[in-house]
CSV table of C-alpha atoms in Angstrom, one decimal:
chain,number,residue,atom,x,y,z
A,165,UNK,CA,82.2,24.0,115.4
A,166,UNK,CA,80.4,22.6,112.3
A,167,UNK,CA,82.4,20.2,110.2
A,168,UNK,CA,82.4,20.4,106.4
A,169,UNK,CA,80.3,17.7,104.9
A,170,UNK,CA,82.0,15.2,102.6
A,171,UNK,CA,81.2,15.6,98.9
A,172,UNK,CA,82.3,13.6,95.9
A,173,UNK,CA,85.1,16.0,95.0
A,174,UNK,CA,86.6,15.8,98.5
A,175,UNK,CA,86.3,12.1,98.7
A,176,UNK,CA,88.0,11.7,95.3
A,177,UNK,CA,90.8,13.9,96.5
A,178,UNK,CA,91.1,11.9,99.7
A,179,UNK,CA,91.2,8.5,97.9
A,180,UNK,CA,93.8,9.9,95.4
A,181,UNK,CA,96.1,10.7,98.3
A,182,UNK,CA,95.3,7.7,100.4
A,183,UNK,CA,98.3,5.6,101.4
A,184,UNK,CA,96.5,3.6,104.2
A,185,UNK,CA,94.4,0.5,104.0
A,186,UNK,CA,91.7,2.2,101.9
A,187,UNK,CA,94.2,2.5,99.0
A,188,UNK,CA,93.1,-1.0,97.9
A,189,UNK,CA,90.0,0.7,96.5
A,190,UNK,CA,91.7,3.7,95.0
A,191,UNK,CA,91.8,2.4,91.4
A,192,UNK,CA,89.1,-0.2,91.6
A,193,UNK,CA,86.1,1.4,93.2
A,194,UNK,CA,84.0,4.1,91.6
A,195,UNK,CA,81.8,6.2,93.9
A,196,UNK,CA,78.8,7.1,91.9
A,197,UNK,CA,76.7,9.0,94.5
A,198,UNK,CA,77.5,10.8,97.7
A,199,UNK,CA,75.4,13.2,99.7
A,200,UNK,CA,72.7,13.6,102.3
A,201,UNK,CA,73.7,10.6,104.3
A,202,UNK,CA,74.0,8.2,101.3
A,203,UNK,CA,76.9,6.7,99.4
A,204,UNK,CA,76.8,4.4,96.4
A,205,UNK,CA,79.9,2.8,94.9
A,206,UNK,CA,80.7,0.0,92.4
A,207,UNK,CA,83.5,-2.4,92.4
A,208,UNK,CA,84.5,-5.1,90.0
A,209,UNK,CA,85.8,-8.2,91.8
A,210,UNK,CA,89.3,-9.0,90.7
A,211,UNK,CA,91.8,-11.6,91.8
A,212,UNK,CA,93.2,-9.5,94.6
A,213,UNK,CA,89.7,-9.5,96.3
A,214,UNK,CA,89.2,-13.3,96.3
A,215,UNK,CA,89.5,-15.8,99.1
A,216,UNK,CA,91.2,-19.2,98.6
A,217,UNK,CA,87.8,-20.6,97.4
A,218,UNK,CA,87.4,-18.1,94.6
A,219,UNK,CA,84.8,-15.9,96.2
A,220,UNK,CA,84.8,-12.3,97.4
A,221,UNK,CA,86.8,-12.3,100.6
A,222,UNK,CA,84.8,-11.5,103.7
A,223,UNK,CA,87.4,-9.1,104.9
A,224,UNK,CA,87.0,-7.1,101.6
A,225,UNK,CA,83.2,-7.1,102.2
A,226,UNK,CA,83.8,-5.8,105.8
A,227,UNK,CA,86.1,-3.1,104.5
A,228,UNK,CA,83.6,-2.0,101.9
A,229,UNK,CA,80.8,-1.8,104.5
A,230,UNK,CA,83.1,0.1,106.9
A,231,UNK,CA,84.2,2.6,104.2
A,232,UNK,CA,81.0,3.2,102.3
A,233,UNK,CA,78.9,3.6,105.5
A,234,UNK,CA,81.5,6.0,106.9
A,235,UNK,CA,81.5,8.1,103.7
A,236,UNK,CA,77.7,8.2,103.9
A,237,UNK,CA,77.9,9.4,107.5
A,238,UNK,CA,80.5,12.1,106.6
A,239,UNK,CA,78.3,13.4,103.8
A,240,UNK,CA,75.6,14.2,106.4
A,241,UNK,CA,77.7,15.2,109.5
A,242,UNK,CA,81.2,16.0,108.3
A,243,UNK,CA,82.7,13.6,110.9
A,244,UNK,CA,83.8,10.0,110.3
A,245,UNK,CA,83.3,8.9,113.9
A,246,UNK,CA,84.9,5.9,115.4
A,247,UNK,CA,83.6,2.4,114.9
A,248,UNK,CA,82.0,0.9,118.0
A,249,UNK,CA,80.3,-2.1,116.4
A,250,UNK,CA,80.1,-3.5,112.9
A,251,UNK,CA,78.0,-6.5,112.0
A,252,UNK,CA,77.8,-8.3,108.7
A,253,UNK,CA,75.5,-10.9,107.5
A,254,UNK,CA,76.8,-12.8,104.5
A,255,UNK,CA,73.9,-14.0,102.4
A,256,UNK,CA,75.6,-15.0,99.1
A,257,UNK,CA,79.0,-14.7,97.4
A,258,UNK,CA,80.4,-12.8,94.5
A,259,UNK,CA,82.9,-14.3,92.1
A,260,UNK,CA,85.7,-13.2,89.9
A,261,UNK,CA,84.7,-10.4,87.4
A,262,UNK,CA,81.3,-9.8,89.1
A,263,UNK,CA,80.4,-6.2,89.7
A,264,UNK,CA,79.1,-5.3,93.1
A,265,UNK,CA,77.2,-2.2,94.2
A,266,UNK,CA,77.7,-1.0,97.7
A,267,UNK,CA,75.0,1.3,99.2
A,268,UNK,CA,75.5,3.0,102.5
A,269,UNK,CA,72.9,5.1,104.3
A,270,UNK,CA,72.6,6.9,107.6
A,271,UNK,CA,69.7,5.6,109.7
A,272,UNK,CA,70.1,7.9,112.7
A,273,UNK,CA,72.6,10.2,114.3
A,274,UNK,CA,72.2,11.0,118.0
A,275,UNK,CA,74.4,13.0,120.4
A,276,UNK,CA,77.0,10.3,120.7
A,277,UNK,CA,76.2,7.5,118.3
A,278,UNK,CA,75.4,7.2,114.7
A,279,UNK,CA,73.7,4.1,113.1
A,280,UNK,CA,74.6,3.4,109.5
A,281,UNK,CA,73.6,0.6,107.3
A,282,UNK,CA,75.2,-0.8,104.1
A,283,UNK,CA,74.3,-3.5,101.6
A,284,UNK,CA,76.5,-5.1,99.0
A,285,UNK,CA,74.5,-6.2,95.9
A,286,UNK,CA,75.3,-8.1,92.8
A,287,UNK,CA,74.9,-5.5,90.0
A,288,UNK,CA,73.5,-7.8,87.3
A,289,UNK,CA,71.0,-9.6,89.4
A,290,UNK,CA,70.2,-7.1,92.2
A,291,UNK,CA,70.6,-9.9,94.8
A,292,UNK,CA,71.8,-8.8,98.2
A,293,UNK,CA,75.1,-10.5,99.0
A,294,UNK,CA,76.0,-8.8,102.3
A,295,UNK,CA,74.0,-6.7,104.9
A,296,UNK,CA,76.0,-4.5,107.2
A,297,UNK,CA,75.1,-2.6,110.4
A,298,UNK,CA,77.6,-0.1,111.6
A,299,UNK,CA,77.5,1.9,114.8
A,300,UNK,CA,79.9,4.8,115.2
A,301,UNK,CA,80.8,7.1,118.2
A,302,UNK,CA,80.4,10.6,116.9
A,303,UNK,CA,80.6,12.9,119.9
A,304,UNK,CA,83.4,15.5,120.0
């Protein structure tokens, strides 16, 4: 049975009702583009996203990569899949009040696995801060 692909309206409705872990982005993240295996969102780094040293917390970055890459996958396949592996490379940090852009894109979907990538970039400079690779189990 074919799944309904995720679109921007459906994602907005999901985030509005979200009471789980993703609710941390409900009011702070703006999804700008979603469709055809791609998702782009922006987030302003506020105090709740900082580590003790004043930079964007690595766990927040990991959650952004997980969520945005999953939304990209759902926009192509309609299924979120289950994470098998997620790998992040932290290249540079973001600080309080920086705006970051998160871009997720589907690289390949096979019979059982999907390979999705995401990057977190500094909006003002365009520098890549975090590179993420996400593998998801997608078979029924």
